[in-house]
Amino acid sequence: MMMENMTWDEFEEVKKKADTVIIPVGSIEAHGKHLPLNTDVLAPVEISKLVERKLNEMGRDILIAPPINYGHTFVLNVYPGTINVKAETLRAYVRDIIEEFAQEGFKKIVLMNGHGGNVYPLIEAAEESVEKYNVEVWLINWWIDFREDILNICTSQGHAGEDETSVIMAIKPELVKMEKAVGEKRKYEVRKIRKDVGLELFPNGVNDDPRGATKEKGEAILEVVSEKIARLLGV
Ligand SMILES: [Zn+2]
């Protein structure tokens, strides 16, 4: 059930049936010249919808909250179209949202994250909230938590890479410009924090070779990830 389409009295009814809410969290940022700026929003929103469908089949109801579009994205901020929210701002903002849902009576809050830079602020937001409220927060980072499954489908994964490009081809193929898809895997031995490090680490906003991406791989990733999350939530 999509919260954004409900009236307040419908929402009140949903609370009687669902004790879990999924909040998709994304980022507006450069994803190469072949993927849209809201790639990290599209993926977690789609995964959330698939999880809901599977839970419904198990006879379970769940609420999907409107997504948090903007995230913390320091490294990619060297590219136009990246809108970076400072880590402390995101932490406080997400904490307030978690606490509002806790006050509404939800017992489990799932942060369905689509972006690496959000991980630490989201953990901190959750830690602050659970200190105050009797609520459990799950942080799901689909490309990390299900990496093994993804690497059974793709030969590599990375920012705007084979896995992410495949997923967007499955969700919104009309937004993918495969003729512009190029890139390679780049890694540092240690984490270097420098204002323009994104130019080196993510040339053109890519860190992986996206050219092996296909719609079928994306569908397979979405299926395995959503199936596993639904099972975890269904018990
Ligand atoms: Zn991404």
PDB file of C-alpha atoms and ligand atoms in Angstrom:
ATOM      1  CA  MET A   1       0.000   0.000   0.000  1.00  0.00           C
ATOM      2  CA  MET A   2       1.407   3.319  -1.088  1.00  0.00           C
ATOM      3  CA  MET A   3       1.049   5.882   1.664  1.00  0.00           C
ATOM      4  CA  GLU A   4       1.283   8.816  -0.720  1.00  0.00           C
ATOM      5  CA  ASN A   5      -2.050   7.895  -2.319  1.00  0.00           C
ATOM      6  CA  MET A   6      -4.001   7.557   0.932  1.00  0.00           C
ATOM      7  CA  THR A   7      -6.210   9.892   2.904  1.00  0.00           C
ATOM      8  CA  TRP A   8      -5.574  10.153   6.629  1.00  0.00           C
ATOM      9  CA  ASP A   9      -8.525   7.983   7.566  1.00  0.00           C
ATOM     10  CA  GLU A  10      -7.423   5.291   5.089  1.00  0.00           C
ATOM     11  CA  PHE A  11      -3.966   5.495   6.661  1.00  0.00           C
ATOM     12  CA  GLU A  12      -5.546   4.983  10.089  1.00  0.00           C
ATOM     13  CA  GLU A  13      -7.198   1.779   8.798  1.00  0.00           C
ATOM     14  CA  VAL A  14      -3.928   0.502   7.314  1.00  0.00           C
ATOM     15  CA  LYS A  15      -2.236   0.831  10.695  1.00  0.00           C
ATOM     16  CA  LYS A  16      -4.593  -1.835  12.047  1.00  0.00           C
ATOM     17  CA  LYS A  17      -3.338  -4.322   9.463  1.00  0.00           C
ATOM     18  CA  ALA A  18       0.329  -3.425   8.995  1.00  0.00           C
ATOM     19  CA  ASP A  19       2.986  -2.990  11.674  1.00  0.00           C
ATOM     20  CA  THR A  20       5.871  -2.552   9.217  1.00  0.00           C
ATOM     21  CA  VAL A  21       6.669   0.389   6.979  1.00  0.00           C
ATOM     22  CA  ILE A  22       9.259   0.513   4.211  1.00  0.00           C
ATOM     23  CA  ILE A  23      10.912   3.873   3.556  1.00  0.00           C
ATOM     24  CA  PRO A  24      12.897   3.906   0.297  1.00  0.00           C
ATOM     25  CA  VAL A  25      15.962   6.161   0.557  1.00  0.00           C
ATOM     26  CA  GLY A  26      17.876   7.318  -2.508  1.00  0.00           C
ATOM     27  CA  SER A  27      20.112   9.976  -3.937  1.00  0.00           C
ATOM     28  CA  ILE A  28      20.016  12.420  -6.805  1.00  0.00           C
ATOM     29  CA  GLU A  29      23.419  12.081  -8.408  1.00  0.00           C
ATOM     30  CA  ALA A  30      25.470  11.424 -11.528  1.00  0.00           C
ATOM     31  CA  HIS A  31      25.267   7.844 -12.769  1.00  0.00           C
ATOM     32  CA  GLY A  32      27.371   8.046 -15.894  1.00  0.00           C
ATOM     33  CA  LYS A  33      26.027   9.454 -19.114  1.00  0.00           C
ATOM     34  CA  HIS A  34      23.735   6.457 -19.530  1.00  0.00           C
ATOM     35  CA  LEU A  35      21.581   6.387 -16.354  1.00  0.00           C
ATOM     36  CA  PRO A  36      19.191   8.979 -14.881  1.00  0.00           C
ATOM     37  CA  LEU A  37      20.049  11.095 -11.853  1.00  0.00           C
ATOM     38  CA  ASN A  38      17.369   9.345  -9.775  1.00  0.00           C
ATOM     39  CA  THR A  39      18.730   5.824 -10.361  1.00  0.00           C
ATOM     40  CA  ASP A  40      19.235   5.330  -6.613  1.00  0.00           C
ATOM     41  CA  VAL A  41      15.580   6.211  -5.995  1.00  0.00           C
ATOM     42  CA  LEU A  42      14.127   4.059  -8.791  1.00  0.00           C
ATOM     43  CA  ALA A  43      15.806   0.857  -7.586  1.00  0.00           C
ATOM     44  CA  PRO A  44      14.696   0.849  -3.914  1.00  0.00           C
ATOM     45  CA  VAL A  45      11.166   2.024  -4.808  1.00  0.00           C
ATOM     46  CA  GLU A  46      10.804  -0.843  -7.293  1.00  0.00           C
ATOM     47  CA  ILE A  47      12.253  -3.385  -4.853  1.00  0.00           C
ATOM     48  CA  SER A  48       9.816  -2.131  -2.197  1.00  0.00           C
ATOM     49  CA  LYS A  49       6.841  -2.622  -4.542  1.00  0.00           C
ATOM     50  CA  LEU A  50       7.971  -6.146  -5.445  1.00  0.00           C
ATOM     51  CA  VAL A  51       8.452  -7.002  -1.771  1.00  0.00           C
ATOM     52  CA  GLU A  52       4.947  -5.755  -1.029  1.00  0.00           C
ATOM     53  CA  ARG A  53       3.459  -7.884  -3.814  1.00  0.00           C
ATOM     54  CA  LYS A  54       5.216 -10.987  -2.472  1.00  0.00           C
ATOM     55  CA  LEU A  55       4.151 -10.272   1.103  1.00  0.00           C
ATOM     56  CA  ASN A  56       0.548  -9.817  -0.056  1.00  0.00           C
ATOM     57  CA  GLU A  57       0.746 -13.271  -1.613  1.00  0.00           C
ATOM     58  CA  MET A  58       1.758 -14.562   1.823  1.00  0.00           C
ATOM     59  CA  GLY A  59      -1.253 -12.790   3.310  1.00  0.00           C
ATOM     60  CA  ARG A  60       0.754  -9.988   4.862  1.00  0.00           C
ATOM     61  CA  ASP A  61       0.159  -6.239   4.585  1.00  0.00           C
ATOM     62  CA  ILE A  62       2.926  -3.656   4.572  1.00  0.00           C
ATOM     63  CA  LEU A  63       3.040   0.092   4.096  1.00  0.00           C
ATOM     64  CA  ILE A  64       5.362   1.800   1.616  1.00  0.00           C
ATOM     65  CA  ALA A  65       6.160   5.386   2.596  1.00  0.00           C
ATOM     66  CA  PRO A  66       7.032   8.078   0.044  1.00  0.00           C
ATOM     67  CA  PRO A  67      10.739   7.900  -0.824  1.00  0.00           C
ATOM     68  CA  ILE A  68      13.442  10.165   0.515  1.00  0.00           C
ATOM     69  CA  ASN A  69      14.883  11.326  -2.785  1.00  0.00           C
ATOM     70  CA  TYR A  70      17.962  13.310  -1.776  1.00  0.00           C
ATOM     71  CA  GLY A  71      20.897  11.634  -0.045  1.00  0.00           C
ATOM     72  CA  HIS A  72      24.460  12.144   1.085  1.00  0.00           C
ATOM     73  CA  THR A  73      26.715  12.034  -1.946  1.00  0.00           C
ATOM     74  CA  PHE A  74      30.011  13.818  -1.335  1.00  0.00           C
ATOM     75  CA  VAL A  75      32.168  11.973  -3.849  1.00  0.00           C
ATOM     76  CA  LEU A  76      29.867  12.346  -6.880  1.00  0.00           C
ATOM     77  CA  ASN A  77      29.364  16.045  -6.159  1.00  0.00           C
ATOM     78  CA  VAL A  78      32.035  16.891  -8.726  1.00  0.00           C
ATOM     79  CA  TYR A  79      29.443  16.175 -11.449  1.00  0.00           C
ATOM     80  CA  PRO A  80      26.528  18.419 -12.452  1.00  0.00           C
ATOM     81  CA  GLY A  81      23.141  17.239 -11.244  1.00  0.00           C
ATOM     82  CA  THR A  82      24.455  15.713  -8.025  1.00  0.00           C
ATOM     83  CA  ILE A  83      22.559  17.305  -5.142  1.00  0.00           C
ATOM     84  CA  ASN A  84      24.423  16.520  -1.960  1.00  0.00           C
ATOM     85  CA  VAL A  85      22.764  16.639   1.459  1.00  0.00           C
ATOM     86  CA  LYS A  86      25.278  16.814   4.308  1.00  0.00           C
ATOM     87  CA  ALA A  87      25.531  13.623   6.375  1.00  0.00           C
ATOM     88  CA  GLU A  88      24.355  15.331   9.576  1.00  0.00           C
ATOM     89  CA  THR A  89      21.340  16.820   7.771  1.00  0.00           C
ATOM     90  CA  LEU A  90      20.316  13.463   6.333  1.00  0.00           C
ATOM     91  CA  ARG A  91      20.830  11.741   9.696  1.00  0.00           C
ATOM     92  CA  ALA A  92      18.617  14.242  11.521  1.00  0.00           C
ATOM     93  CA  TYR A  93      15.978  14.251   8.772  1.00  0.00           C
ATOM     94  CA  VAL A  94      15.709  10.462   8.594  1.00  0.00           C
ATOM     95  CA  ARG A  95      15.746  10.205  12.392  1.00  0.00           C
ATOM     96  CA  ASP A  96      12.736  12.537  12.577  1.00  0.00           C
ATOM     97  CA  ILE A  97      10.882  10.504   9.959  1.00  0.00           C
ATOM     98  CA  ILE A  98      11.628   7.201  11.726  1.00  0.00           C
ATOM     99  CA  GLU A  99      10.412   8.680  15.005  1.00  0.00           C
ATOM    100  CA  GLU A 100       7.189   9.936  13.416  1.00  0.00           C
ATOM    101  CA  PHE A 101       6.412   6.429  12.152  1.00  0.00           C
ATOM    102  CA  ALA A 102       7.272   5.034  15.576  1.00  0.00           C
ATOM    103  CA  GLN A 103       4.810   7.478  17.143  1.00  0.00           C
ATOM    104  CA  GLU A 104       2.204   6.370  14.608  1.00  0.00           C
ATOM    105  CA  GLY A 105       2.603   2.897  16.095  1.00  0.00           C
ATOM    106  CA  PHE A 106       4.760   1.059  13.568  1.00  0.00           C
ATOM    107  CA  LYS A 107       6.953  -1.587  15.182  1.00  0.00           C
ATOM    108  CA  LYS A 108       9.355  -2.237  12.339  1.00  0.00           C
ATOM    109  CA  ILE A 109      10.786   0.411  10.024  1.00  0.00           C
ATOM    110  CA  VAL A 110      12.692  -0.743   6.963  1.00  0.00           C
ATOM    111  CA  LEU A 111      15.078   1.729   5.364  1.00  0.00           C
ATOM    112  CA  MET A 112      15.292   0.439   1.785  1.00  0.00           C
ATOM    113  CA  ASN A 113      18.487   2.159   0.775  1.00  0.00           C
ATOM    114  CA  GLY A 114      19.673   2.636  -2.800  1.00  0.00           C
ATOM    115  CA  HIS A 115      22.896   4.566  -2.259  1.00  0.00           C
ATOM    116  CA  GLY A 116      26.268   3.874  -0.620  1.00  0.00           C
ATOM    117  CA  GLY A 117      26.860   7.364   0.779  1.00  0.00           C
ATOM    118  CA  ASN A 118      23.703   7.069   2.861  1.00  0.00           C
ATOM    119  CA  VAL A 119      24.800   4.018   4.846  1.00  0.00           C
ATOM    120  CA  TYR A 120      26.502   5.665   7.824  1.00  0.00           C
ATOM    121  CA  PRO A 121      23.979   8.526   8.268  1.00  0.00           C
ATOM    122  CA  LEU A 122      21.146   5.971   8.135  1.00  0.00           C
ATOM    123  CA  ILE A 123      22.776   3.747  10.753  1.00  0.00           C
ATOM    124  CA  GLU A 124      23.217   6.750  13.036  1.00  0.00           C
ATOM    125  CA  ALA A 125      19.623   7.897  12.481  1.00  0.00           C
ATOM    126  CA  ALA A 126      18.368   4.414  13.368  1.00  0.00           C
ATOM    127  CA  GLU A 127      20.567   4.198  16.465  1.00  0.00           C
ATOM    128  CA  GLU A 128      19.245   7.503  17.771  1.00  0.00           C
ATOM    129  CA  SER A 129      15.633   6.462  17.183  1.00  0.00           C
ATOM    130  CA  VAL A 130      15.809   3.050  18.825  1.00  0.00           C
ATOM    131  CA  GLU A 131      17.291   4.637  21.940  1.00  0.00           C
ATOM    132  CA  LYS A 132      14.044   6.591  22.369  1.00  0.00           C
ATOM    133  CA  TYR A 133      11.331   4.399  20.868  1.00  0.00           C
ATOM    134  CA  ASN A 134      10.397   0.747  21.118  1.00  0.00           C
ATOM    135  CA  VAL A 135      10.940   0.192  17.437  1.00  0.00           C
ATOM    136  CA  GLU A 136      13.200  -1.970  15.284  1.00  0.00           C
ATOM    137  CA  VAL A 137      14.891  -0.486  12.240  1.00  0.00           C
ATOM    138  CA  TRP A 138      16.188  -2.597   9.372  1.00  0.00           C
ATOM    139  CA  LEU A 139      18.708  -1.106   6.985  1.00  0.00           C
ATOM    140  CA  ILE A 140      18.688  -2.928   3.648  1.00  0.00           C
ATOM    141  CA  ASN A 141      21.456  -2.096   1.153  1.00  0.00           C
ATOM    142  CA  TRP A 142      20.375  -4.321  -1.739  1.00  0.00           C
ATOM    143  CA  TRP A 143      23.657  -4.296  -3.668  1.00  0.00           C
ATOM    144  CA  ILE A 144      25.686  -5.149  -0.530  1.00  0.00           C
ATOM    145  CA  ASP A 145      23.363  -7.518   1.353  1.00  0.00           C
ATOM    146  CA  PHE A 146      22.676  -9.675  -1.721  1.00  0.00           C
ATOM    147  CA  ARG A 147      26.048  -9.263  -3.424  1.00  0.00           C
ATOM    148  CA  GLU A 148      26.600 -13.007  -3.721  1.00  0.00           C
ATOM    149  CA  ASP A 149      23.280 -13.473  -5.531  1.00  0.00           C
ATOM    150  CA  ILE A 150      23.958 -10.475  -7.768  1.00  0.00           C
ATOM    151  CA  LEU A 151      27.393 -11.795  -8.732  1.00  0.00           C
ATOM    152  CA  ASN A 152      25.741 -15.063  -9.770  1.00  0.00           C
ATOM    153  CA  ILE A 153      23.834 -12.985 -12.318  1.00  0.00           C
ATOM    154  CA  CYS A 154      26.370 -10.276 -13.262  1.00  0.00           C
ATOM    155  CA  THR A 155      30.108 -10.532 -13.849  1.00  0.00           C
ATOM    156  CA  SER A 156      30.737  -7.371 -11.805  1.00  0.00           C
ATOM    157  CA  GLN A 157      28.938  -4.681  -9.862  1.00  0.00           C
ATOM    158  CA  GLY A 158      29.524  -1.014  -9.108  1.00  0.00           C
ATOM    159  CA  HIS A 159      28.233   2.521  -9.340  1.00  0.00           C
ATOM    160  CA  ALA A 160      26.316   2.844 -12.648  1.00  0.00           C
ATOM    161  CA  GLY A 161      27.833  -0.551 -13.382  1.00  0.00           C
ATOM    162  CA  GLU A 162      26.570  -3.823 -14.786  1.00  0.00           C
ATOM    163  CA  ASP A 163      24.181  -4.598 -11.929  1.00  0.00           C
ATOM    164  CA  GLU A 164      22.720  -1.121 -11.472  1.00  0.00           C
ATOM    165  CA  THR A 165      22.391  -0.537 -15.213  1.00  0.00           C
ATOM    166  CA  SER A 166      20.636  -3.897 -15.607  1.00  0.00           C
ATOM    167  CA  VAL A 167      18.202  -3.027 -12.817  1.00  0.00           C
ATOM    168  CA  ILE A 168      17.274   0.315 -14.411  1.00  0.00           C
ATOM    169  CA  MET A 169      16.877  -1.400 -17.809  1.00  0.00           C
ATOM    170  CA  ALA A 170      14.335  -3.657 -16.128  1.00  0.00           C
ATOM    171  CA  ILE A 171      12.498  -0.791 -14.392  1.00  0.00           C
ATOM    172  CA  LYS A 172      12.640   2.088 -16.893  1.00  0.00           C
ATOM    173  CA  PRO A 173      14.322   0.993 -20.138  1.00  0.00           C
ATOM    174  CA  GLU A 174      13.349   4.248 -21.839  1.00  0.00           C
ATOM    175  CA  LEU A 175      15.720   6.133 -19.492  1.00  0.00           C
ATOM    176  CA  VAL A 176      18.832   4.036 -20.242  1.00  0.00           C
ATOM    177  CA  LYS A 177      21.203   5.216 -22.989  1.00  0.00           C
ATOM    178  CA  MET A 178      23.271   2.086 -23.581  1.00  0.00           C
ATOM    179  CA  GLU A 179      25.140   3.680 -26.486  1.00  0.00           C
ATOM    180  CA  LYS A 180      26.759   5.975 -23.901  1.00  0.00           C
ATOM    181  CA  ALA A 181      27.547   3.221 -21.372  1.00  0.00           C
ATOM    182  CA  VAL A 182      31.285   3.015 -20.681  1.00  0.00           C
ATOM    183  CA  GLY A 183      33.431   2.634 -17.585  1.00  0.00           C
ATOM    184  CA  GLU A 184      35.812   0.459 -15.614  1.00  0.00           C
ATOM    185  CA  LYS A 185      36.318  -0.777 -12.081  1.00  0.00           C
ATOM    186  CA  ARG A 186      38.552   1.524 -10.029  1.00  0.00           C
ATOM    187  CA  LYS A 187      39.701   0.915  -6.481  1.00  0.00           C
ATOM    188  CA  TYR A 188      41.952   2.543  -3.928  1.00  0.00           C
ATOM    189  CA  GLU A 189      43.917   0.542  -1.389  1.00  0.00           C
ATOM    190  CA  VAL A 190      42.808   3.013   1.289  1.00  0.00           C
ATOM    191  CA  ARG A 191      39.957   5.492   1.393  1.00  0.00           C
ATOM    192  CA  LYS A 192      41.121   8.926   0.303  1.00  0.00           C
ATOM    193  CA  ILE A 193      38.971  11.929   1.148  1.00  0.00           C
ATOM    194  CA  ARG A 194      39.581  14.826  -1.150  1.00  0.00           C
ATOM    195  CA  LYS A 195      37.135  17.257  -2.714  1.00  0.00           C
ATOM    196  CA  ASP A 196      37.682  16.140  -6.299  1.00  0.00           C
ATOM    197  CA  VAL A 197      38.430  12.468  -5.660  1.00  0.00           C
ATOM    198  CA  GLY A 198      35.284  11.559  -7.604  1.00  0.00           C
ATOM    199  CA  LEU A 199      36.981  12.572 -10.864  1.00  0.00           C
ATOM    200  CA  GLU A 200      39.546   9.801 -10.355  1.00  0.00           C
ATOM    201  CA  LEU A 201      37.449   7.175  -8.650  1.00  0.00           C
ATOM    202  CA  PHE A 202      34.266   7.665 -10.705  1.00  0.00           C
ATOM    203  CA  PRO A 203      35.276   8.963 -14.146  1.00  0.00           C
ATOM    204  CA  ASN A 204      32.115  10.417 -15.747  1.00  0.00           C
ATOM    205  CA  GLY A 205      30.222   9.196 -12.670  1.00  0.00           C
ATOM    206  CA  VAL A 206      30.878   5.488 -13.282  1.00  0.00           C
ATOM    207  CA  ASN A 207      32.848   2.862 -11.361  1.00  0.00           C
ATOM    208  CA  ASP A 208      32.410  -0.438 -13.188  1.00  0.00           C
ATOM    209  CA  ASP A 209      31.958  -1.622 -16.758  1.00  0.00           C
ATOM    210  CA  PRO A 210      28.231  -1.319 -17.514  1.00  0.00           C
ATOM    211  CA  ARG A 211      28.386  -2.744 -21.051  1.00  0.00           C
ATOM    212  CA  GLY A 212      27.358  -6.259 -20.033  1.00  0.00           C
ATOM    213  CA  ALA A 213      24.060  -5.005 -18.597  1.00  0.00           C
ATOM    214  CA  THR A 214      20.785  -6.474 -19.856  1.00  0.00           C
ATOM    215  CA  LYS A 215      17.120  -6.147 -18.940  1.00  0.00           C
ATOM    216  CA  GLU A 216      17.010  -9.878 -18.178  1.00  0.00           C
ATOM    217  CA  LYS A 217      19.858  -9.599 -15.660  1.00  0.00           C
ATOM    218  CA  GLY A 218      18.024  -6.682 -14.036  1.00  0.00           C
ATOM    219  CA  GLU A 219      14.814  -8.671 -13.762  1.00  0.00           C
ATOM    220  CA  ALA A 220      16.730 -11.585 -12.229  1.00  0.00           C
ATOM    221  CA  ILE A 221      18.375  -9.285  -9.654  1.00  0.00           C
ATOM    222  CA  LEU A 222      15.072  -7.645  -8.716  1.00  0.00           C
ATOM    223  CA  GLU A 223      13.454 -11.062  -8.354  1.00  0.00           C
ATOM    224  CA  VAL A 224      16.093 -12.628  -6.101  1.00  0.00           C
ATOM    225  CA  VAL A 225      16.539  -9.507  -3.962  1.00  0.00           C
ATOM    226  CA  SER A 226      12.814  -8.913  -3.436  1.00  0.00           C
ATOM    227  CA  GLU A 227      12.154 -12.607  -2.813  1.00  0.00           C
ATOM    228  CA  LYS A 228      14.830 -12.769  -0.102  1.00  0.00           C
ATOM    229  CA  ILE A 229      13.662  -9.542   1.565  1.00  0.00           C
ATOM    230  CA  ALA A 230      10.023 -10.706   1.503  1.00  0.00           C
ATOM    231  CA  ARG A 231      11.038 -13.943   3.185  1.00  0.00           C
ATOM    232  CA  LEU A 232      12.954 -12.092   5.886  1.00  0.00           C
ATOM    233  CA  LEU A 233       9.977  -9.795   6.508  1.00  0.00           C
ATOM    234  CA  GLY A 234       7.369 -12.520   6.188  1.00  0.00           C
ATOM    235  CA  VAL A 235       8.350 -14.512   9.274  1.00  0.00           C
TER     236      VAL A 235
HETATM  237 ZN    ZN B   1      23.531   4.239  -7.745  1.00  0.00          ZN
END
